[in-house]
XYZ file of C-alpha atoms in Angstrom:
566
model
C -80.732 -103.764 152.548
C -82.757 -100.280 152.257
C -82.118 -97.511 154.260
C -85.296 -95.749 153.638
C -88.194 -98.196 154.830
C -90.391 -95.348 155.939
C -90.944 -94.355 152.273
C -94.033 -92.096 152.257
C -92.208 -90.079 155.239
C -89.145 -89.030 153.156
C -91.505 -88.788 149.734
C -93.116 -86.400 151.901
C -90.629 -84.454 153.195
C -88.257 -84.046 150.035
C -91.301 -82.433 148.615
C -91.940 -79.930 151.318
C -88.087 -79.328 150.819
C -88.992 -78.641 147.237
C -86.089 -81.469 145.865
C -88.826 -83.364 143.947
C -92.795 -82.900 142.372
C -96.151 -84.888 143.607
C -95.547 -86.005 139.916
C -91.887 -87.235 140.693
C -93.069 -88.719 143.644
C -96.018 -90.841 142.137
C -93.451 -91.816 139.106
C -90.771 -92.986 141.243
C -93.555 -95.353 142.558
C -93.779 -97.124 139.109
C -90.331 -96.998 138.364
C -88.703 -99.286 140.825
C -86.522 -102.193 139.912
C -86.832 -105.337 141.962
C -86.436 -104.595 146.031
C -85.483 -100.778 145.576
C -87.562 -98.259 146.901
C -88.767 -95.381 145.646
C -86.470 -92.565 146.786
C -83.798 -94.701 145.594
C -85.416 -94.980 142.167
C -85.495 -91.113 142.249
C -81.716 -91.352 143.039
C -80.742 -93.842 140.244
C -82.941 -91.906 138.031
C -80.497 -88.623 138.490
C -83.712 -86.588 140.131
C -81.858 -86.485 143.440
C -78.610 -87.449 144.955
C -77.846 -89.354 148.391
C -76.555 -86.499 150.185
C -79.845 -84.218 149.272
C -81.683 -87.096 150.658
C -79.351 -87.657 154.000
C -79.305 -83.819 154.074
C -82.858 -83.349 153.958
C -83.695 -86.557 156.716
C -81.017 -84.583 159.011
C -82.432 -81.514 159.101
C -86.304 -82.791 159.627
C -84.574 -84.846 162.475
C -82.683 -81.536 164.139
C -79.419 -83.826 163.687
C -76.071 -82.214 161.902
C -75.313 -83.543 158.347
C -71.410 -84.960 157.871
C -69.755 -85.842 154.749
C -67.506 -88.557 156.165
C -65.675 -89.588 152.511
C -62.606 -88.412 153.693
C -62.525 -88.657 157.832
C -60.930 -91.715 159.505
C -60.824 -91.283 163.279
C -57.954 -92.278 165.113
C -57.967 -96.118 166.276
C -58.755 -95.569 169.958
C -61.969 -93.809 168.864
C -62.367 -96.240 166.235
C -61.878 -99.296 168.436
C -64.599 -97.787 170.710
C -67.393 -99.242 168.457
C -67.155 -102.814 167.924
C -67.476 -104.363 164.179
C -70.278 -106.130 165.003
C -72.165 -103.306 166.745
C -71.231 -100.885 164.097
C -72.662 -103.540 161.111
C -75.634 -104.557 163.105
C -76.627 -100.337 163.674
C -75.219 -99.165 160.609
C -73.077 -96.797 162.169
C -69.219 -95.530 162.395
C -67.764 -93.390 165.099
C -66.409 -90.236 164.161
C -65.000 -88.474 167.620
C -65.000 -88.456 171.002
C -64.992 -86.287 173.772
C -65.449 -86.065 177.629
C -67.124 -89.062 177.809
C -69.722 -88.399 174.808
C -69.238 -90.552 171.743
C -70.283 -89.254 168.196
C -71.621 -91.827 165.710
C -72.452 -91.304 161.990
C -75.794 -92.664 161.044
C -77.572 -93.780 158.227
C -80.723 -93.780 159.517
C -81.814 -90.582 161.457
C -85.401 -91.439 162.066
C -84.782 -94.409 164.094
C -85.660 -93.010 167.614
C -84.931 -95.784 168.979
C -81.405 -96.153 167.797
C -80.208 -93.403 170.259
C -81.196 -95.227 173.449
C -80.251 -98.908 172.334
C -76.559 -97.397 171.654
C -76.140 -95.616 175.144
C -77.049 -99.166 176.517
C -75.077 -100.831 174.389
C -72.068 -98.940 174.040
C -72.268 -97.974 177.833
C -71.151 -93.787 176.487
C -73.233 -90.662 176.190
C -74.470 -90.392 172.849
C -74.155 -87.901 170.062
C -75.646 -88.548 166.508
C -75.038 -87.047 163.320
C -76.408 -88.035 159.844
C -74.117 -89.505 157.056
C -75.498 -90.993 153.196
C -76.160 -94.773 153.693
C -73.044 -95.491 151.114
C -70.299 -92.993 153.093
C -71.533 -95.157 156.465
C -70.892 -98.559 154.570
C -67.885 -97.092 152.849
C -66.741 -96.214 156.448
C -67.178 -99.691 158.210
C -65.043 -101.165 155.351
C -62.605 -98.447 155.635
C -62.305 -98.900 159.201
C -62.835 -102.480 160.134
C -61.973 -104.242 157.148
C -63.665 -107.335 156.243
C -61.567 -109.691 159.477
C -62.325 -106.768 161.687
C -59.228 -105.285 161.309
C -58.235 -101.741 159.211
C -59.359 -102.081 155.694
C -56.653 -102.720 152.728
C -55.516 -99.825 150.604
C -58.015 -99.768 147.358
C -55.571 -97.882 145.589
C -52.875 -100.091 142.993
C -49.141 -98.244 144.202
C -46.710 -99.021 142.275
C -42.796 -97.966 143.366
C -41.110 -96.292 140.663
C -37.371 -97.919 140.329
C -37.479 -99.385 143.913
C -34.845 -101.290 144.890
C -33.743 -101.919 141.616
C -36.561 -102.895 139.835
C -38.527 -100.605 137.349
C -41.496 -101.181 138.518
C -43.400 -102.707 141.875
C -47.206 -102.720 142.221
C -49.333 -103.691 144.794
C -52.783 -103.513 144.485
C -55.990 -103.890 146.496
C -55.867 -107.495 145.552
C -52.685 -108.501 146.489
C -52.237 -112.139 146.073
C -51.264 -114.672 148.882
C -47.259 -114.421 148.336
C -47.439 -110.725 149.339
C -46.022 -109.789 152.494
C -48.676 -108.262 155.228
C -46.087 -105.518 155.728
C -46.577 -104.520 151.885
C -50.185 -103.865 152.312
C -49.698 -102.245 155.992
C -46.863 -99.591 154.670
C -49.362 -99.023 151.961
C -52.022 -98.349 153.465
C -49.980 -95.727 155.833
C -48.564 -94.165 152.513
C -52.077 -93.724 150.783
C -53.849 -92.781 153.863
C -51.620 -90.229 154.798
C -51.901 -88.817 150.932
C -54.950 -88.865 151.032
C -55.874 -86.774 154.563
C -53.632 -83.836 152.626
C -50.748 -84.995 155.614
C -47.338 -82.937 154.926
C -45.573 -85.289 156.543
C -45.929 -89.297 157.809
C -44.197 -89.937 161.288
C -43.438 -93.620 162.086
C -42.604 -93.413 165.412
C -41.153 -96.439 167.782
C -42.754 -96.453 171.464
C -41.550 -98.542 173.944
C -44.795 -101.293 173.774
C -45.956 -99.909 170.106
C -45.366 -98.712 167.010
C -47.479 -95.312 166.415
C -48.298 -93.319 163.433
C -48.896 -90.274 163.329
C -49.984 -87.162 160.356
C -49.253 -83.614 160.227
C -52.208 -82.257 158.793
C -52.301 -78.189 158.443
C -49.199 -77.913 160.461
C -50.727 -80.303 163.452
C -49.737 -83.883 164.641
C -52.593 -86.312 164.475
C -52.313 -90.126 165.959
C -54.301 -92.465 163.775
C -52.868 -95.811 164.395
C -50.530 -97.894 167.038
C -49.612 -101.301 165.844
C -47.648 -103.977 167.607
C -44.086 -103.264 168.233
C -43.218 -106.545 166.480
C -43.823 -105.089 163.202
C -41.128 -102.309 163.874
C -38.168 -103.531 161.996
C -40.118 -105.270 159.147
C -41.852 -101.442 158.441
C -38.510 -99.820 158.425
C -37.130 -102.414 156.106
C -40.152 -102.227 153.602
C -39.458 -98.289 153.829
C -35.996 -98.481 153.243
C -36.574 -100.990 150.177
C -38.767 -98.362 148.746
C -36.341 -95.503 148.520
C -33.875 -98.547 146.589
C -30.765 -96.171 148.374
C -30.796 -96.772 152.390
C -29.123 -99.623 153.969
C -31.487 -101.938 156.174
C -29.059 -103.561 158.108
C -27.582 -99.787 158.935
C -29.618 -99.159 162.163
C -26.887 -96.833 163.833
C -26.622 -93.640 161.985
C -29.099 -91.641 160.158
C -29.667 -92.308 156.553
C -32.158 -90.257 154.420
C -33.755 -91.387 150.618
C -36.684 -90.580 148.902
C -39.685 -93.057 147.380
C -41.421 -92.381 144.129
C -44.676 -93.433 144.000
C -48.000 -93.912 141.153
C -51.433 -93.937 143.046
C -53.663 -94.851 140.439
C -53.268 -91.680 138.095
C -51.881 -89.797 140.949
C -48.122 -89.395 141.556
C -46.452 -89.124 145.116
C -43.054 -88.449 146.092
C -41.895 -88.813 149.879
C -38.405 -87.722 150.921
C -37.655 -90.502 154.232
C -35.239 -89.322 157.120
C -34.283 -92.214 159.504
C -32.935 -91.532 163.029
C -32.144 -93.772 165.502
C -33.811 -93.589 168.824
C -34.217 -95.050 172.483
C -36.494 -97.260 171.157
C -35.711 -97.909 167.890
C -35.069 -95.801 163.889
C -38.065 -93.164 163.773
C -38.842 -92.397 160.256
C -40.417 -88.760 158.808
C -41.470 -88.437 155.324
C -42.380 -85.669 153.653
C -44.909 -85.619 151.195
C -43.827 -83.083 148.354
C -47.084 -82.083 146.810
C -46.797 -81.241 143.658
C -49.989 -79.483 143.508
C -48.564 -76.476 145.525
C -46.260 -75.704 142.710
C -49.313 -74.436 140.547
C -50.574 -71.577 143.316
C -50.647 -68.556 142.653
C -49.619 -65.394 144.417
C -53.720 -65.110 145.729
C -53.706 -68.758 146.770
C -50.606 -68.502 148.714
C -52.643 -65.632 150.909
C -51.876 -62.904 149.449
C -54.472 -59.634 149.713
C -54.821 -57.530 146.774
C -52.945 -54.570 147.355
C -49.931 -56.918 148.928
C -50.186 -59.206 145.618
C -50.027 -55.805 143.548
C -46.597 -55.002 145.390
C -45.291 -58.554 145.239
C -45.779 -59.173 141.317
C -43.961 -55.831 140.908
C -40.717 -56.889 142.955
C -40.707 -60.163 141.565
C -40.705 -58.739 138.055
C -37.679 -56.335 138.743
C -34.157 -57.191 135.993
C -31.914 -57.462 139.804
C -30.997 -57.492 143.020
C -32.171 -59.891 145.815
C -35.365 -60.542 147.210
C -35.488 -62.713 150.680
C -38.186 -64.620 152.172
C -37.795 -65.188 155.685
C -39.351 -67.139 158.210
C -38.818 -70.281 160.561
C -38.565 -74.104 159.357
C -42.402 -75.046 157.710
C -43.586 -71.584 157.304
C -44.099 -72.170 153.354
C -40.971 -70.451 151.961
C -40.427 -72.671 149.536
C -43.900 -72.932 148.585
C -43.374 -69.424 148.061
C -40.645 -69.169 145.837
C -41.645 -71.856 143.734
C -44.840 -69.930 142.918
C -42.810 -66.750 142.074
C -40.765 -69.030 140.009
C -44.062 -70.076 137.882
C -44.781 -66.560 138.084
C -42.196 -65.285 136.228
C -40.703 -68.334 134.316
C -41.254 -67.430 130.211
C -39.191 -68.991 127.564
C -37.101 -65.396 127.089
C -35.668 -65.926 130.644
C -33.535 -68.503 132.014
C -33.904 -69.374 135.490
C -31.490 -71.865 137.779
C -31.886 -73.058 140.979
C -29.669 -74.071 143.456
C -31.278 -76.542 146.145
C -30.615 -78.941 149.179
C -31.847 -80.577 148.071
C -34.438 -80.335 144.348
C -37.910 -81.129 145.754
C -39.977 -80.426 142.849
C -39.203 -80.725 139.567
C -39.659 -77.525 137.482
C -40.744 -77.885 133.643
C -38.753 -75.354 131.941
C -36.120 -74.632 134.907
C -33.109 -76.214 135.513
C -32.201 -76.831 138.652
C -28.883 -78.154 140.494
C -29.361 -80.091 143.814
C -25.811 -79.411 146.494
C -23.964 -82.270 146.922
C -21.413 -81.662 150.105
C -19.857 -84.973 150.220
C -18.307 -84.294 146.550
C -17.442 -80.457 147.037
C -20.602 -79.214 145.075
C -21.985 -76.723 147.983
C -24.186 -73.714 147.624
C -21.145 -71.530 147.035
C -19.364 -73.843 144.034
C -23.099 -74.343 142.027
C -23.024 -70.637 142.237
C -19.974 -69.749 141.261
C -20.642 -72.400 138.430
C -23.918 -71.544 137.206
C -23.242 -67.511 136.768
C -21.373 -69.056 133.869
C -24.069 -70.294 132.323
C -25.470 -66.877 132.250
C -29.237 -66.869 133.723
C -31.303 -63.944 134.062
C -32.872 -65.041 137.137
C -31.278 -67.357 140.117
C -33.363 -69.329 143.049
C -30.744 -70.256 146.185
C -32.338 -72.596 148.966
C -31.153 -70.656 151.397
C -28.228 -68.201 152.158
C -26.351 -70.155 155.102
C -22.686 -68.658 154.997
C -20.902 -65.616 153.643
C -19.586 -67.506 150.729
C -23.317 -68.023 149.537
C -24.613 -64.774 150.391
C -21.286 -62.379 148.846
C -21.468 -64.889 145.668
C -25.631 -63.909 145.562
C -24.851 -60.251 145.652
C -22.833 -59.910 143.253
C -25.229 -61.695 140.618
C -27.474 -59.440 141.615
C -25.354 -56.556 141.256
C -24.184 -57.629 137.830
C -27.695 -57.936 136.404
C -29.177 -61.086 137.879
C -32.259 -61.307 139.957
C -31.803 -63.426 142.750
C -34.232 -65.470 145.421
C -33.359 -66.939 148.648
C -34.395 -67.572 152.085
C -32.775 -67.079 155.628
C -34.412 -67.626 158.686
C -35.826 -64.694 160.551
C -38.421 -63.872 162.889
C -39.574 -60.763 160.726
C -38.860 -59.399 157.866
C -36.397 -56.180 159.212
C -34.316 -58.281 161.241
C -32.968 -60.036 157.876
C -30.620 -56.716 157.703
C -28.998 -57.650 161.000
C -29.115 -61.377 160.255
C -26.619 -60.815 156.733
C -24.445 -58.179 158.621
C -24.056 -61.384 161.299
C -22.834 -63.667 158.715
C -20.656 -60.939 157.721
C -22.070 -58.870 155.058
C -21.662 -55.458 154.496
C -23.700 -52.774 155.142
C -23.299 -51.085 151.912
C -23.237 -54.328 150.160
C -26.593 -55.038 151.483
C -27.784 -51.713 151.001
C -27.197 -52.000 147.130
C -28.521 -55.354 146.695
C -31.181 -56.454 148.759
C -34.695 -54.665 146.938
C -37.112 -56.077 149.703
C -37.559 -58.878 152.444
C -40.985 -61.001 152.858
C -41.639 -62.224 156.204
C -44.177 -65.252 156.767
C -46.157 -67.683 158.827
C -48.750 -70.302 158.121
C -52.166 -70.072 159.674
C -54.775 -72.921 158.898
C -57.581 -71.450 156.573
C -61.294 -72.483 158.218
C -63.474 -75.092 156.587
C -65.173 -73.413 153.693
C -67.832 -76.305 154.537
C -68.765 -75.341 158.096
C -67.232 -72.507 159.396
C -70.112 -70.962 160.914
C -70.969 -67.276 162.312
C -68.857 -66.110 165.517
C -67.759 -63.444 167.412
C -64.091 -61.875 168.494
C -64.184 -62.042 172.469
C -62.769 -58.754 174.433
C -59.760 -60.544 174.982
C -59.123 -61.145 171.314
C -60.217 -57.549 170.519
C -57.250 -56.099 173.334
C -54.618 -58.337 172.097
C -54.659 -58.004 168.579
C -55.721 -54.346 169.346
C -58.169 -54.122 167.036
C -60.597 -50.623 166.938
C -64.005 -50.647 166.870
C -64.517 -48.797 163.321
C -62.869 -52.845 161.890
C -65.657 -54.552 163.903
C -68.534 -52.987 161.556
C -68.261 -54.589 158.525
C -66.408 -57.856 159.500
C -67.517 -61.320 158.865
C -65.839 -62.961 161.817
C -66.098 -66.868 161.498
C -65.627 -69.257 164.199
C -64.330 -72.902 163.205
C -67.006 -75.632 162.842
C -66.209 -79.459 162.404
C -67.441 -82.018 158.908
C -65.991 -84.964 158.015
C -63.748 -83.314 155.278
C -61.744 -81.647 158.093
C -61.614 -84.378 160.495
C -64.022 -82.549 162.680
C -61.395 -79.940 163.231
C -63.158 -76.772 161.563
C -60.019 -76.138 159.451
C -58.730 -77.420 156.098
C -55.862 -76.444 154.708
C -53.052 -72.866 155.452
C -51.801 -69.946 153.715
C -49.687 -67.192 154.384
C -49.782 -64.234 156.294
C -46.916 -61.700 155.578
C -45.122 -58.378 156.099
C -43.415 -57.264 152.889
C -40.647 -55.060 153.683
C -39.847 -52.540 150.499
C -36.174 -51.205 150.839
C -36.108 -47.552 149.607
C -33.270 -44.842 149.179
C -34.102 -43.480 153.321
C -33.209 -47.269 154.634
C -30.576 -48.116 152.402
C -28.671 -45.140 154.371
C -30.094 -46.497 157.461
C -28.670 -49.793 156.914
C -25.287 -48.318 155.532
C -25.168 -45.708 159.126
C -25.793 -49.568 160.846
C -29.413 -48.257 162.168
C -30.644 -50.865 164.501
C -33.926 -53.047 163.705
C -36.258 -51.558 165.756
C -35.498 -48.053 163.853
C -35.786 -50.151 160.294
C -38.794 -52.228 161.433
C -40.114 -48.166 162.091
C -39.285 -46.739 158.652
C -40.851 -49.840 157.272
C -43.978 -49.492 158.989
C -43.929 -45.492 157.806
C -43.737 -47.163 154.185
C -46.792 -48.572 154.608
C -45.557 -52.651 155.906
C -48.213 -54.394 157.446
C -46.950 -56.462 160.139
C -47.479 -60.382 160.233
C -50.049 -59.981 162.870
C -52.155 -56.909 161.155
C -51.813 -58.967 158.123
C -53.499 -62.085 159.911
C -56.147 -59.701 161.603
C -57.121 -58.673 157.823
C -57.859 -62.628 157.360
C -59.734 -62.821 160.948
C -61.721 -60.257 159.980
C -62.847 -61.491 156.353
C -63.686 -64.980 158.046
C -60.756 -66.489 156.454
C -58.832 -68.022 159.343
C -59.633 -67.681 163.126
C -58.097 -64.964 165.972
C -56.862 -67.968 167.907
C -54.508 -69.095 164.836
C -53.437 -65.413 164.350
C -52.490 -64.896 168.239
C -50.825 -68.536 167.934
C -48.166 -67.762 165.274
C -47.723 -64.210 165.877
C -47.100 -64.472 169.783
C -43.817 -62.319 169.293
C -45.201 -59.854 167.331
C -46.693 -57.123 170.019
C -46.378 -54.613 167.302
């Protein structure tokens, strides 16, 4: 089937869009292989591509162009177009909202499509353009061939699963493979693939539901019968090849290697039991995040200058704060790659290893068999590093073990969790630290949230409104040469407007003045001043920086910085 019948119309308007000559144009016409047309002569020929062609028919038919490769809407949206309707029209819904449905086509000048899908469909209708392969691609994605959600085209295969080396299933599978094999699957790769952190299989009390956290956000995608409940948690639990499936009563947590294609995916699974049944989380540990650097982790110039200085110093400690899922880790590891040269040896200490670390070695705590953060320490300052990573400091054991490597030559990392970067003083001298102690070793403290980055694909011009202007108290002379951005919505964000986070942070430098401030026991508020008389930015002037450059938007900024009224 050919999606671009009215030939002379497109010839005609790709050249007035300058994509192609009268010459290319009259070629294509001879060039044709059996039923093709011309344009897609031009297209096989390498002259154009199917996007410059959808692009083009979109713009000439005042409709919005989508690239829909990577969007799948969640099923309620999905099951709002019927397989037959969206075959028949060539079509896949992509959102909806107040009672207005919004349909990729392939076919923008069909005038009369509009019409016959209001009547049809019985919904308000809102079109936007898509290539004629991303709309097929879609329908098979989303319906399957039965009707039903497509099967994985990815081969996984489990890496030492249950005892065996090796498990594959592929997009093939053959008729002894379990439906439940192909249905985990598919969660799995479709949840790798949207960029999810984390996969939440959730039991409802008439469904199963699962859900994606995509850029820090929950997103439902599908709810499948209850029934399958206990045969998904088994598959799951088979997959790690370490968590009981007849254990329903306590929590249990494991981790599943997996090989998509050339791509490798590890998941660490937490079961807990519920009302309703275990819920499972897994987190997807993407490996890819281990090879930012400091600039792609959100850092600004002059705060990246600062941070690759005190990251390079021969000792003392340098904390990164911040609440659960505000990218510490991420963090560290990226100072770790930073720094990590054969002439230095570098151990971690982790609850537990997430990544593995060419060139680092790195010990994971094991409470049940007395190996906690305190005994690795103690152990591994025998084995004489130059620079030591700790999870997190949780007790004073940890934390007066980490000071002393770092007052006998070792440069230490850890986390704690804080709400800003000052408060980190008062949050040691609560576990039990001393003040001079903590004067001596701590060299500075990095405070940090996560703000989703807009869509580099369609952010599109905006404007701060008075409101945002009093609360992030921004002056007029900032307004002038901003590039304020407002959040759009393509199918390679879901139609959200944003793709992806970084950081936004308030690096606290500890000088000679506030180490006798912390040793006199000076309260935060009178640190958090001297810190901002040093020159800190706060989390929220930090973010305003981004707002301003179009990065991320003011609504993101005022979200994770709603403490910070300085």
């Amino acid at each position: 089937m050919s999606f671009y019948s009215n030939e002379a119309y497109i010839l005609d308007i790709l050249q007035e869009a300058a994509l192609i000559s009268a010459s290319e144009a009259e070629d294509a016409q001879s060039q044709k292989q059996g039923r093709e047309s011309a344009i897609e002569a031009l297209i096989r020929a390498g002259k154009l591509t199917s996007a410059d062609v959808a692009r083009t028919r979109a713009v000439n038919a005042s409709m919005e162009f989508v690239d829909i490769s990577h969007w799948t809407p969640p099923t309620e949206v999905v099951d709002l177009v019927p397989v037959g309707q969206a075959k028949k029209y060539n079509i896949v819904p992509v959102g909806f909202d107040q009672n207005r449905l919004q349909v990729a086509v392939a076919d923008p000048d069909n005038v009369e499509l509009l019409d016959t899908l209001q009547h049809v469909l019985s919904y308000d209708i809102d079109t936007v353009c898509a290539t004629p392969e991303q709309v097929e691609e879609a329908i098979m994605r989303y319906y399957g061939e039965a009707g039903h959600s497509a099967i994985v085209d990815e081969s996984v295969t489990v890496v030492g699963a249950g005892g065996s080396a090796n498990e594959t299933v592929g997009a093939n599978p053959g008729a002894n493979d379990a439906p439940v094999i192909k249905l985990v699957n598919q969660i799995l790769v479709d949840g790798f693939k949207s960029g999810a952190s984390d996969i939440h299989v959730e039991p409802l009390e008439k469904s199963l539901r699962i859900r994606y956290r995509i850029d820090g956000v929950l997103h439902a995608t599908h709810n499948h019968p209850r029934r399958l409940l206990s045969a998904v948690i088994a598959r799951l639990k088979i997959m790690t090849g370490s968590m009981s499936i007849a254990e329903k009563r306590v929590p249990q947590d494991g981790r599943i290697q997996l090989q998509l294609g050339e791509k490798h995916m590890d998941l660490r699974v937490s079961t807990v039991p519920s009302n309703h049944g275990e819920s499972v989380v897994m987190r997807i540990l993407d490996k890819s995040s281990l090879t930012l650097g400091l600039p792609q982790l959100g850092f600004l110039s002059d705060d990246q200058s600062t941070f690759e200085q005190l990251i390079t110093l021969p000792d003392g400690i340098l904390l990164v704060t911040g609440p659960t899922g505000s990218g510490k880790t991420t963090t560290l590891y990226a100072c770790l790659n930073f720094i990590n040269k054969p002439d230095r040896k570098i151990i971690t200490v982790e609850d537990p290893v997430e990544y593995q670390l060419s060139g680092i070695n790195q010990v994971m705590v094991k409470e049940d068999i007395g190996m906690s953060f305190a005994a690795a320490l103690r152990a591994i300052l025998r084995q004489a590093p130059n620079i030591i990573m700790i999870g997190e400091i949780r007790d004073l054991e940890t934390a007066s073990i980490a000071i002393n490597a770092s007052l006998t030559g070792h440069l230490v990392f850890s986390t704690l969790h804080t709400n800003d970067a000052p408060s980190a003083v008062a949050r040691l001298a609560d576990i039990g630290v001393k003040p001079f102690l903590i004067a001596s070793a701590v060299r500075a403290i990095i405070a940090q949230r996560l703000v989703r980055r807009l869509c580099p694909d369609c952010k599109v011009p905006g404007e701060l409104s008075p409101k945002e202007i009093r609360a992030m108290k921004i002056e007029v002379a900032q307004l002038e040469n901003a590039t304020v951005k407002d959040p759009g919505g393509c199918g390679r964000c879901r139609m959200t407007g944003y793709k992806g986070r970084q950081g936004i942070f308030e690096v606290f430098r500890i000088d000679d003045e506030v180490r006798h401030m912390i040793n006199q026991q000076l309260s935060t508020p009178k640190l958090r001043q001297r810190a901002r008389e040093l020159g800190m930015r706060t989390m929220r002037e930090d973010g305003i920086r981004k707002v301003l450059a179009g990065v991320t938007s003011a609504g993101e900024v005022l979200h994770v910085t709603m403490g910070d009224s300085d």
